[in-house]
Amino acid sequence: MKRFVIGILAHVDAGKTTLSDTILYLCKSIRKPGRVDKKDSFLDSYALERERGITIFSKQAVFEYGDVSFTLLDTPGHVDFSAEMERTLAVLDAAVLVISGPEGIQAHTRTLWKLLKSYDIPTFIFVNKMDRNVRGSRDISVELKNGLSAHCVDMTALFADDAKKSEKDAVMEEISLCDEELLEHYVETGEIEDEKIGGLVTDRNLFPCFYGSALKQEGVLALLEAMRRYLPEIEYGDSLAGRVIKTGRDTSGKRVTYLKITGGKLKNRDQIDYISEGEELSEKINEIRVYNGEKYENIDTAVSGMVVGVTGLSSIHAGDVIGDEEPLPEKKLTPVLVYRIAEEPSKLRELLPVFKELEEEEPQLNVHWNEEVKELQISIMGEIQLEILRAKLLEKIGEEVSFDKGSIIYKETVSAPVLGVGHYEPLRHYAEAQLIIEPGVPGSGIVFSSEVPKEELETNWQRLIMTHIYEREHLGCLIGAPIDDVKITLVAGRAHQKHTEGGDFRQATYRAVRQGLMKAYTSGNAHILEPYYDFVLELPKEYTGRAMTDIDRKSGRITGHQESEESGMVLLSGTAPVSELSGYSKDVTAYTKGLGSFYTTFAGYRPCHNESEVIKQKDYDPLTDGRNPSYSVFCAHGAGFAVEWNEVDNYKHIDVNIDFSAYDKTTNVTPAGESPKRTWSIKEIRINDESDDGGSKGSGLNEIILSGDEIDSIINRTYFANKKTEYRNPFRKHKSNKEFSDGQGRTSALKTINKKPEYLLVDGYNIIFAWDELKELAAVNLDAARDRLNDILSNYRAVKNCEIIAVYDAYRVAGHPTEYLKLGNINIVFTKEAETADRFIERFAHENASKYDVTVATSDGLEQIIIRGQGAKLLSARDFKEEVDRTEHKIREDLTRNSDNFSLKHTMDTKITDLF
C-alpha cells in the first residue's frame, strides 16, 4: 500500500476545515462531517480553535482511498504559528491549496503559494464554493494562471463520467504544454500516461485544479482520485530515519513526540539514537501511537511514510531528527516580541516549570529567567499566540497569568569593518585573538571565517575561536541587543605553548568581539535592526486612500497595487516595521466595516526606522555591562592587569596593519543572497611583544582563573559602576586614589569604601584538591589533608584581620546535621545531609553579604557565578595560595626579628551560629 502525508492549506473562510471533514467522511474515517459554523469539526477540536474559527495546532487524521493510505495534517495558517506550520510543511509529500471560488485568489493565498514553492511541495488546487454560482470555472482558471502559475490546469473533465472526448482531449493538450518533451510525446502518440503526469506534478511543473463544493461533497472524489493516480510511490531507505514535527503532552501529562518515519521501521521498545541541542542521546521507545484526531491506536511497528506519536523520548525537540535523517537548514523565523510575566517573584518561580513545559512544545517560546532582575520573559511571534498561551496556562494551572504590554526584539549590526582585539593573560594563562567585524548579507546571521594559516595558529585553537563566536549571543553597544548580519574574520591569533587552555581563547574571543563593537559604537558605525513584516492588504477600492496614508504613517512601503474591476477590491502589498503594525488588522476590519483583511509574514530584520528614539528609550551603557567586558587582561611582573578597550591596541602582542581604504558605506551595500565584497586587506603582521615569560612562574595550579585586577575591574563595572566608592579586595594592595576613565572622556575619582567586618569562607575540599601539597596528602589520608589546611588557615588568621570559616562537605553522611566546631581562632563547618559546601556558602553569602564584607575562596566556576550574584567577593584557589605563602613568609620574618614567643592563636569574638 502506498503512503502519503498530505496537508490542506487555505485563506481564512475558504473552506479548508469543511473539505477536511468531507474527505474523512467520504473515506469512512468519521461517521459524519463536521461544520465550522456548528463548532463540531473533527480536527479543530481545541476550544479556542472552534471559538475563533481558525486552526492553531497541527493535528492529524488517517484515511484510506483505494490502494493508498493518507495521513492528513491540518496546518495552522496564521503568521503567529508560522514555526509550527513550517515544521509541518517539511514532512508533506503533497498539499491541497483550497481557494474560494467567489473570492478567487486572496491575500493569504499568495503567501501560502510562496511557502509551498519554497518547500518544493507538489500541489493540487481545489476551488471551493462553486455551488454559489458567483463565477464560472473558466474565469477562475484565467485568474489562477495569471496569479499563481501558467501551469494551473483544470482537470475536472478527466474524472467526469459525462465529459465529452473533446473536453478530455483539450485537458490533455493543455497538460502537454507544460513540458517540451511531453508535448513531442503527445503529438506522436496522442496519449499521456499517468506516470508522466505524475512526474510533472512531483516536479511542480503541473498543478491539477478541481472545482466543486466541499459542503455538498461535489468534486472531492475527483481530487482524491487524482492524488491516488498521480502521486508516485515514495522510495525510502532501509535504515531508520525520522523527523520530529512537534512535541506535546497527552491528557495524563505523558510526553509525546510526533514524528514522520522517513526510513526503515520503528518498533516498540527500540533504542533510538538522536542529537538534541548538540548532545548525543539514546533512549527507548515505550509506546507507538497512530493518532486520528484526539483519539489514537497503539501499534507495535511503524513503517516508512507514517506519522506517529511516540513516548519515551524525554529530551528531543521539534525540528530534531532521529537515525539517518538529515537536519533541515535552519530557518530564519524568529520571535519578534518579548513579554515579561507580570507576577510576584514568589509566583514566578512556581510558573517557571510550567513555562518550561510549554517551551518543550514550542521551542521558539524561548523562556528566560533573568536572575539579576528576577524577571521571567518569553518570546513570541504575535498577539494571537499570546492569547493562545493565556488559554493554555489557564487550562494547566487553573488561573490567569498576567503579562506586560510586550516589546520588540531588536538586534544590532555594524555598517563598516572594524578590527577587534582581545587579549587574556592572567598569570599562567595566555590567548590573543584579533577579529575583523564587518557588515554581512541581510538575513545571514553571523558568519565566521579565518585568514590565519595553521602554521601561525594551530587549527584546534582556530576551531575553538569559531566555537566561541557561535556559542553565545554577543551584545552590541548601542542598546545591548544581540548582533546579527555580520561577518567575523579571524586575522591574527596567538597561543602559548605551555600555558594556553581552551577557556583562555573563550575570554580572548569575547573581548575581541566586544572591543570591535565598542570601536563601531564610538565611530558611529553601529546600528539597530528591527523586525519587519511583508503585508498584503485587501480592501474595497474606496478605502485605498486611507490605507495608503496609514502605511506611510507607519513607516511602511507599498510595493504592489492591484485592482479588480469585477469585485471592486484592491490588493496592496508591501513591507513595514513590526512595531508599527501592532493591532492594525483590527483597524482594517473596523474602517472597512468587516470587508477588508490584513495578512502579514515575517520578512526578517532591517535597519530600524526610529533608531534614536530606541537608543534613548533603552538607555544602555556598554561600560557598565560587567557580563560583556570590552577590556583585556595583560600580564607584567608576574601579575595580571586590566587594560581598557580604547588602550588595548597599545598593548596587543600582534600588530596587524589593516587597510580599510577600499570601504565606502554608500556603495558597499550587499543585496540579500549575494556574497559581500572584500573591502579590507592585510598589509602587515608583526609580533610586538612577548608575554611576561609566558606566565611560567608560580605554583603550577591548573585552574582557569581571573586575576585579582580583573575581578576588581569587573566589580567596578557592575556593582560599583554608579557609586562613588571603589571595590577594595582586602587581600590585595591598592593605591590610595585612582582616576577611572570610561573611554568617553568622563573620569571619576574612586574612594575607599566604609569598613565592614570581614569574613573569609573557604570551600575546604575545593582548596585541598586545588593545592598540590594538600592534594598529594589527601591521596594518602584525607583527614590529614583537612587538618593541614586548618593549621594553615589558623596561622593565616593570626596576621589577617578577618574571621575565617572553613566549610567541608558531609552531605553524604546519612542523618548528619550541620556541625559547627571551633578550632583555635577559626571556625569549622561540616554541612548537613543533602547540603553541599557550596550550597552552604551560597546561603551564607545571600544572608550576610549586606552586613559583612564576605569573600569566598574557591575555584568552582558555577559557585563563583552564584556567589557574585549574592554580592560577595571571590578569591581563586591560586590567588589564595599566593596570599597564604606571603603571609607565612611574613610570619617567619617576624619570628626571626622577635625572640619573644608569641601565640599564633587568637579567639573569635562572634560565634558562627549567630550568623544563621
Short mmCIF file of C-alpha atoms in Angstrom, two decimals, residues 108 178 285 299 404 414 473 562 745 749 795:
data_model
loop_
_atom_site.label_atom_id
_atom_site.label_comp_id
_atom_site.label_asym_id
_atom_site.label_seq_id
_atom_site.Cartn_x
_atom_site.Cartn_y
_atom_site.Cartn_z
CA HIS A 108 -3.11 34.80 2.32
CA CYS A 178 3.75 22.19 -19.53
CA ILE A 285 10.59 3.90 22.76
CA ILE A 299 0.75 -0.25 17.27
CA ASP A 404 3.13 43.24 30.42
CA VAL A 414 27.79 47.30 12.01
CA GLU A 473 24.79 35.89 21.84
CA GLN A 562 -3.68 45.56 -7.98
CA GLY A 745 36.21 61.45 28.25
CA ALA A 749 37.90 59.64 41.44
CA ASN A 795 48.29 30.74 61.01
#
